[in-house]
Short mmCIF file of C-alpha atoms and ligand atoms in Angstrom, two decimals:
data_model
loop_
_atom_site.label_atom_id
_atom_site.label_comp_id
_atom_site.label_asym_id
_atom_site.label_seq_id
_atom_site.Cartn_x
_atom_site.Cartn_y
_atom_site.Cartn_z
CA MET A 69 128.46 111.57 119.58
CA ILE A 70 127.62 110.67 115.97
CA LYS A 71 123.92 110.53 115.34
CA ALA A 72 121.85 108.79 112.62
CA LEU A 73 118.23 108.66 111.59
CA ALA A 74 116.78 105.22 110.73
CA LEU A 75 113.86 104.49 108.45
CA PHE A 76 111.81 102.29 110.70
CA SER A 77 108.94 100.21 109.38
CA GLY A 78 108.47 98.19 112.56
CA GLY A 79 109.50 95.08 110.72
CA LEU A 80 112.37 92.88 111.85
CA ASP A 81 114.80 94.12 109.27
CA SER A 82 114.44 97.71 110.37
CA ILE A 83 114.84 96.72 114.03
CA LEU A 84 117.98 94.76 113.30
CA ALA A 85 119.51 97.49 111.10
CA THR A 86 118.92 100.10 113.79
CA ARG A 87 120.24 97.95 116.56
CA LEU A 88 123.40 96.99 114.58
CA VAL A 89 124.32 100.64 114.27
CA MET A 90 123.38 101.47 117.82
CA ALA A 91 125.65 98.65 118.90
CA GLN A 92 128.56 100.60 117.39
CA GLY A 93 128.00 103.54 119.67
CA VAL A 94 125.96 105.69 117.28
CA ALA A 95 122.88 107.50 118.65
CA VAL A 96 120.01 106.47 116.42
CA GLU A 97 116.56 108.05 116.20
CA ALA A 98 114.07 105.96 114.26
CA LEU A 99 111.44 107.54 112.05
CA GLN A 100 108.24 105.59 111.42
CA PHE A 101 106.34 107.08 108.52
CA VAL A 102 102.55 106.99 108.41
CA THR A 103 100.05 107.41 105.59
CA PRO A 104 96.41 106.25 105.33
CA PHE A 105 97.88 103.18 103.52
CA PHE A 106 100.25 101.96 106.18
CA ASN A 107 100.75 102.48 109.93
CA ASP A 108 97.70 104.79 110.05
CA HIS A 109 96.57 103.37 113.38
CA LEU A 110 99.76 104.69 115.03
CA LEU A 111 98.35 108.26 114.82
CA ALA A 112 95.80 107.33 117.48
CA ASP A 113 98.48 107.26 120.16
CA PRO A 114 102.03 107.88 118.90
CA ALA A 115 103.41 108.24 122.39
CA ALA A 116 102.15 104.85 123.53
CA HIS A 117 103.66 103.36 120.37
CA ALA A 118 106.98 104.99 121.08
CA ASP A 119 106.94 103.65 124.68
CA ARG A 120 106.21 100.14 123.41
CA ILE A 121 109.03 100.10 120.79
CA LEU A 122 111.48 101.54 123.40
CA ALA A 123 110.48 98.85 125.89
CA LEU A 124 110.59 95.96 123.39
CA TYR A 125 113.61 96.89 121.29
CA GLY A 126 115.39 99.69 123.01
CA ILE A 127 114.79 101.93 120.02
CA LYS A 128 113.64 105.55 120.22
CA VAL A 129 111.01 105.99 117.51
CA GLU A 130 109.08 108.96 116.26
CA VAL A 131 105.88 108.68 114.21
CA VAL A 132 105.95 111.05 111.20
CA ASP A 133 102.86 111.67 109.05
CA ILE A 134 103.76 111.98 105.34
CA SER A 135 100.20 111.61 104.00
CA ALA A 136 100.08 114.86 102.01
CA GLY A 137 103.09 114.05 99.89
CA TYR A 138 102.06 110.52 99.52
CA LEU A 139 98.56 111.30 98.16
CA GLN A 140 100.29 113.38 95.47
CA LEU A 141 102.81 110.72 94.72
CA LEU A 142 100.12 108.22 93.87
CA HIS A 143 98.90 110.29 90.98
CA ARG A 144 101.96 109.53 88.91
CA PRO A 145 104.87 107.69 90.52
CA ALA A 146 107.95 108.10 88.33
CA HIS A 147 108.92 104.44 88.71
CA GLY A 148 105.45 102.97 88.27
CA PHE A 149 103.55 100.50 90.34
CA GLY A 150 104.28 96.96 91.56
CA ARG A 151 101.93 94.14 91.27
CA HIS A 152 99.03 96.10 92.73
CA PHE A 153 98.79 99.85 93.36
CA ASN A 154 101.99 99.90 95.32
CA PRO A 155 104.59 102.40 94.11
CA CYS A 156 107.34 100.77 96.17
CA ILE A 157 110.34 102.46 94.59
CA ASP A 158 108.87 105.98 94.72
CA CYS A 159 107.57 105.25 98.23
CA LYS A 160 111.12 104.55 99.43
CA ILE A 161 112.45 107.51 97.61
CA LEU A 162 109.85 109.76 99.25
CA MET A 163 110.71 108.40 102.73
CA LEU A 164 114.42 108.81 102.21
CA ASN A 165 113.96 112.30 100.86
CA GLN A 166 111.94 113.17 103.91
CA ALA A 167 114.45 111.65 106.34
CA ARG A 168 117.32 113.41 104.48
CA GLN A 169 115.64 116.74 104.96
CA MET A 170 115.34 116.02 108.70
CA LEU A 171 119.05 115.29 109.19
CA ALA A 172 120.27 118.88 109.87
CA ALA A 173 117.51 119.76 112.29
CA ARG A 174 118.13 116.55 114.28
CA GLY A 175 121.92 116.99 114.27
CA ALA A 176 122.28 113.69 112.50
CA SER A 177 124.97 112.74 110.01
CA PHE A 178 123.64 109.80 108.08
CA LEU A 179 120.67 107.52 107.34
CA ILE A 180 119.96 103.87 107.93
CA SER A 181 117.52 101.55 106.31
CA GLY A 182 116.80 97.88 106.81
CA GLU A 183 116.82 96.93 103.09
CA VAL A 184 118.32 93.57 102.20
CA LEU A 185 119.77 93.00 98.80
CA GLY A 186 117.63 90.69 96.67
CA GLN A 187 114.92 90.23 99.30
CA ARG A 188 112.08 91.65 97.20
CA PRO A 189 111.68 91.22 93.48
CA MET A 190 111.19 94.84 92.52
CA SER A 191 112.39 97.22 95.19
CA GLN A 192 115.47 95.48 96.55
CA ARG A 193 117.47 94.44 93.50
CA LEU A 194 120.90 95.96 93.24
CA ASP A 195 119.99 98.24 90.37
CA THR A 196 116.79 99.37 92.20
CA LEU A 197 118.66 100.07 95.41
CA ASN A 198 120.95 102.27 93.35
CA VAL A 199 118.01 104.09 91.73
CA ILE A 200 116.43 104.67 95.15
CA SER A 201 119.54 106.19 96.66
CA ARG A 202 120.29 108.19 93.52
CA ASP A 203 116.78 109.65 93.23
CA SER A 204 116.55 110.52 96.89
CA ALA A 205 120.00 112.10 96.80
CA THR A 206 121.18 109.76 99.61
CA ARG A 207 123.78 107.69 97.73
CA ASP A 208 126.60 108.58 100.17
CA LEU A 209 124.37 109.29 103.16
CA LEU A 210 122.51 105.96 103.33
CA LEU A 211 123.86 102.96 105.14
CA ARG A 212 122.11 99.65 104.68
CA PRO A 213 123.67 97.69 107.57
CA LEU A 214 122.17 94.29 106.80
CA SER A 215 123.72 94.16 103.31
CA ALA A 216 126.47 96.81 103.67
CA ARG A 217 129.38 94.51 102.86
CA LEU A 218 127.81 93.72 99.52
CA LEU A 219 127.34 97.37 98.63
CA PRO A 220 129.72 100.32 97.95
CA GLU A 221 131.05 102.01 101.05
CA SER A 222 128.89 104.88 102.40
CA GLU A 223 130.24 107.99 104.04
CA ALA A 224 129.58 106.62 107.51
CA GLU A 225 131.92 103.72 106.80
CA ARG A 226 134.55 105.76 105.00
CA ARG A 227 134.75 108.23 107.87
CA GLY A 228 134.91 105.51 110.48
CA TRP A 229 131.61 106.43 112.16
CA VAL A 230 130.76 102.76 111.83
CA ASP A 231 133.04 99.80 111.35
CA ARG A 232 132.24 98.10 108.05
CA SER A 233 133.71 94.81 109.26
CA ARG A 234 130.91 94.64 111.86
CA LEU A 235 128.20 95.15 109.30
CA LEU A 236 126.54 92.30 107.44
CA ALA A 237 126.23 90.70 104.00
CA PHE A 238 122.69 89.41 104.02
CA ARG A 239 121.22 88.66 100.63
CA GLY A 240 118.06 87.07 99.41
CA ARG A 241 114.66 86.09 100.63
CA SER A 242 115.45 83.74 103.54
CA ARG A 243 114.61 85.16 106.92
CA ALA A 244 116.76 82.60 108.75
CA PRO A 245 119.80 84.91 109.11
CA GLN A 246 117.59 87.69 110.51
CA LEU A 247 115.96 85.33 113.01
CA ALA A 248 119.35 84.11 114.12
CA LEU A 249 120.61 87.63 114.59
CA ALA A 250 117.49 88.59 116.50
CA ALA A 251 118.08 85.68 118.85
CA ALA A 252 121.69 86.72 119.25
CA MET A 253 120.52 90.25 120.16
CA GLY A 254 118.06 88.90 122.71
CA ILE A 255 115.06 90.12 120.74
CA ARG A 256 112.14 87.93 121.82
CA GLU A 257 109.17 89.61 120.21
CA ILE A 258 109.55 89.11 116.48
CA PRO A 259 107.16 91.26 114.42
CA ALA A 260 105.04 89.50 111.81
CA PRO A 261 106.65 89.46 108.33
CA ALA A 262 106.01 92.59 106.28
CA GLY A 263 102.41 93.24 105.36
CA GLY A 264 99.84 95.75 106.21
CA CYS A 265 100.42 98.09 103.30
CA ILE A 266 96.98 98.54 101.73
CA LEU A 267 98.55 99.53 98.43
CA ALA A 268 99.96 96.03 98.14
CA ASP A 269 96.67 94.31 99.09
CA PRO A 270 95.05 92.68 96.08
CA ILE A 271 91.52 93.76 97.00
CA LEU A 272 91.82 97.07 98.80
CA SER A 273 94.42 98.45 96.40
CA ARG A 274 91.83 98.07 93.63
CA ARG A 275 89.56 100.42 95.51
CA ILE A 276 92.26 103.05 95.80
CA ALA A 277 93.22 102.65 92.11
CA ALA A 278 89.59 102.95 91.11
CA ILE A 279 89.23 106.28 92.80
CA TYR A 280 92.55 107.62 91.48
CA GLN A 281 91.98 106.43 87.95
CA SER A 282 88.21 106.77 87.59
CA GLU A 283 86.22 109.40 85.82
CA SER A 284 84.02 109.91 88.89
CA ALA A 285 82.65 113.34 89.55
CA MET A 286 85.24 113.75 92.36
CA PRO A 287 88.44 114.97 90.78
CA ALA A 288 91.38 112.75 91.76
CA ALA A 289 93.40 115.85 92.62
CA ALA A 290 91.05 116.55 95.45
CA ILE A 291 91.53 113.22 97.23
CA THR A 292 92.26 113.69 100.94
CA THR A 293 93.45 111.49 103.77
CA GLY A 294 89.87 111.34 105.06
CA ASP A 295 88.69 110.07 101.70
CA ILE A 296 91.16 107.24 101.74
CA ARG A 297 90.07 106.22 105.24
CA THR A 298 86.49 106.26 104.04
CA LEU A 299 87.49 104.14 101.05
CA LEU A 300 88.45 101.31 103.35
CA VAL A 301 85.06 101.06 105.01
CA GLY A 302 81.92 99.27 103.94
CA ARG A 303 80.52 98.67 100.46
CA GLN A 304 81.66 101.16 97.83
CA PHE A 305 79.74 102.29 94.74
CA ARG A 306 80.18 104.71 91.98
CA LEU A 307 76.76 106.07 91.06
CA PRO A 308 75.61 106.89 87.51
CA GLU A 309 75.86 110.67 87.95
CA GLY A 310 79.51 110.23 89.15
CA GLY A 311 78.82 110.20 92.89
CA TRP A 312 80.88 108.09 95.35
CA LEU A 313 78.62 106.24 97.79
CA VAL A 314 79.77 104.22 100.87
CA VAL A 315 77.27 101.93 102.59
CA GLY A 316 78.08 100.44 106.03
CA ARG A 317 78.08 96.67 106.39
CA ASN A 318 77.65 96.52 110.14
CA GLU A 319 77.43 98.62 113.22
CA GLU A 320 81.18 99.19 113.29
CA ASP A 321 81.15 100.50 109.69
CA ASN A 322 78.14 102.69 110.50
CA LEU A 323 79.90 104.32 113.40
CA ARG A 324 83.03 104.86 111.37
CA LEU A 325 81.04 106.42 108.54
CA LEU A 326 79.35 108.80 110.93
CA ASP A 327 82.77 109.63 112.23
CA CYS A 328 84.21 110.20 108.76
CA ALA A 329 81.36 112.36 107.53
CA GLY A 330 82.48 115.73 106.32
CA ASP A 331 80.45 118.95 106.01
CA ASP A 332 79.86 118.46 102.28
CA ASP A 333 78.94 114.76 102.51
CA ALA A 334 75.31 113.61 102.47
CA VAL A 335 74.50 111.18 105.30
CA LEU A 336 71.62 108.77 104.80
CA ALA A 337 69.95 106.27 107.12
CA MET A 338 66.46 104.96 107.92
CA PRO A 339 64.85 106.33 111.05
CA ASP A 340 63.22 103.63 113.20
CA TRP A 341 64.36 100.76 111.00
CA ALA A 342 67.52 98.69 111.18
CA GLY A 343 69.91 99.32 108.29
CA PRO A 344 73.08 100.94 107.12
CA VAL A 345 74.45 104.41 107.34
CA ALA A 346 75.47 105.63 103.90
CA LEU A 347 77.68 108.53 102.86
CA LEU A 348 77.44 110.24 99.47
CA LYS A 349 80.84 111.81 99.47
CA LYS A 350 81.21 115.45 98.66
CA ALA A 351 77.61 115.62 97.55
CA ALA A 352 77.42 119.31 98.16
CA SER A 353 80.35 120.20 96.02
CA ILE A 354 80.99 117.83 93.11
CA TYR A 355 77.73 117.67 91.17
CA PRO A 356 77.55 119.98 88.19
CA SER A 357 73.78 120.12 88.42
CA PRO A 358 71.23 119.82 91.25
CA ALA A 359 69.24 117.33 89.14
CA GLY A 360 72.22 114.96 88.96
CA LEU A 361 72.74 115.21 92.76
CA GLU A 362 69.02 114.52 93.29
CA ARG A 363 69.08 111.39 91.12
CA ASP A 364 72.13 110.00 92.96
CA LEU A 365 70.55 110.83 96.33
CA HIS A 366 67.48 108.82 95.42
CA ARG A 367 69.67 105.91 94.25
CA ALA A 368 71.59 106.10 97.51
CA ALA A 369 68.34 106.02 99.52
CA ALA A 370 67.24 102.93 97.53
CA LEU A 371 70.49 101.21 98.36
CA VAL A 372 70.09 101.99 102.05
CA VAL A 373 66.69 100.31 101.98
CA ARG A 374 68.16 97.42 99.98
CA TYR A 375 70.80 96.77 102.66
CA GLY A 376 68.47 97.35 105.58
CA ARG A 377 66.38 94.86 107.46
CA ARG A 378 63.98 93.03 105.07
CA LEU A 379 60.68 94.81 104.62
CA PRO A 380 57.53 92.88 105.58
CA ALA A 381 55.16 91.73 102.90
CA GLY A 382 52.97 94.60 101.77
CA MET A 383 55.53 97.37 102.65
CA ALA A 384 56.90 98.71 99.37
CA GLY A 385 59.58 100.92 100.78
CA ARG A 386 60.75 103.12 103.71
CA GLU A 387 61.60 106.67 104.38
CA VAL A 388 65.33 107.44 104.48
CA ALA A 389 66.55 110.48 106.28
CA CYS A 390 69.04 112.48 104.25
CA ARG A 391 71.24 115.09 105.92
CA LEU A 392 73.14 117.51 103.76
CA GLY A 393 74.56 120.95 104.43
CA GLY A 394 72.68 121.35 107.68
CA GLU A 395 69.35 120.36 106.19
CA ARG A 396 67.50 117.14 106.87
CA ARG A 397 64.70 115.73 104.71
CA LEU A 398 62.99 112.41 104.16
CA LEU A 399 63.18 110.50 100.85
CA PHE A 400 60.81 107.61 100.22
CA ALA A 401 62.68 104.69 98.58
CA ARG A 402 62.01 101.12 97.53
CA PRO A 403 64.79 98.53 97.86
CA MET A 404 66.93 98.59 94.76
CA ALA A 405 67.16 95.38 92.68
CA GLU A 406 70.70 93.98 92.47
CA ALA A 407 70.58 93.86 88.69
CA VAL A 408 70.35 97.69 88.68
CA TYR A 409 73.36 98.38 90.93
CA ARG A 410 75.68 95.43 90.24
CA GLY A 411 77.74 97.43 87.81
CA TRP A 412 78.16 100.32 90.25
CA LYS A 413 80.20 98.40 92.78
CA LEU A 414 83.80 99.39 93.31
CA ALA A 415 86.26 96.53 93.86
S1 SF4 B 558 104.66 97.85 100.20
FE1 SF4 B 558 103.65 99.86 100.60
S2 SF4 B 558 104.90 100.77 102.27
FE2 SF4 B 558 106.11 99.07 101.45
S3 SF4 B 558 107.47 100.12 99.98
FE3 SF4 B 558 105.67 99.34 98.83
S4 SF4 B 558 104.29 101.04 98.76
FE4 SF4 B 558 105.82 101.53 100.37
#
């Protein structure tokens, strides 16, 4: 039996594309790629997700973590960024490359994607689709079933593995044809329209860009998956000595920050007084001088007091516990005035 691998985003187009090819007797395994920027939550329980997709859509899906390659890609995507910090063309090239490299091990002969010609301004124009298949070396291997009849024949059609006449000629932004097809296939649970990629989010993408492009003490080359997860929590600051400080906004943030804390992060919080947890990221490793670290730690402590429960009249400040490298000490800090730290906030 001929087998194919499908790029599966979980959106309706990828479901329909996969099902269209399955309906022609091809065994399809779907690959759902994960990075800290999209689908990250699936890593908590990939098996439960696979069960759900199989039950809802009859599709066998595997969650594949491509974070490492993706963090590198963001440094300099060959085809640039979209409206925000979203490198959509290179993102698709990376995923197709990854899927192509998995073909032999899975005994699969071709690839499927749910792209629709003209659906998105940048990444789904005809010339861009060509660039994506060219640069991922999948020009002949890749079948785009929803728009196949508007595109050159792929190997799967030429060899008769799939019948081109039963593929589609969708074009443009309207979702009406997809919804009609879903109804005809008996698909009742329609996923929400695409979204959920943090790199395309106007606010959160600015935070990611700020870390990648900033002159902070943390070298961009050292950014890890854990850093990106931390970047999406709480209030974010770049301190004057180059430190990166994250301050929780609520109990949920505080717990997440404690969970994210690495061995070289400084963790700050007030004992016996309501207030945030703060992380000074990589405090043990990025400061060129102990004096610079010390100044940023005191600033961090003053921000912890600032965002804590209001101090009663007559109380100038509070002690803040600071844990770093297995040592714990107390720093006395007064609440910092907003005029001092306003310019340190990351987007
Ligand atoms: S929106 Fe995000 S996940 Fe989608 S193609 Fe662009 S960068 Fe990739």
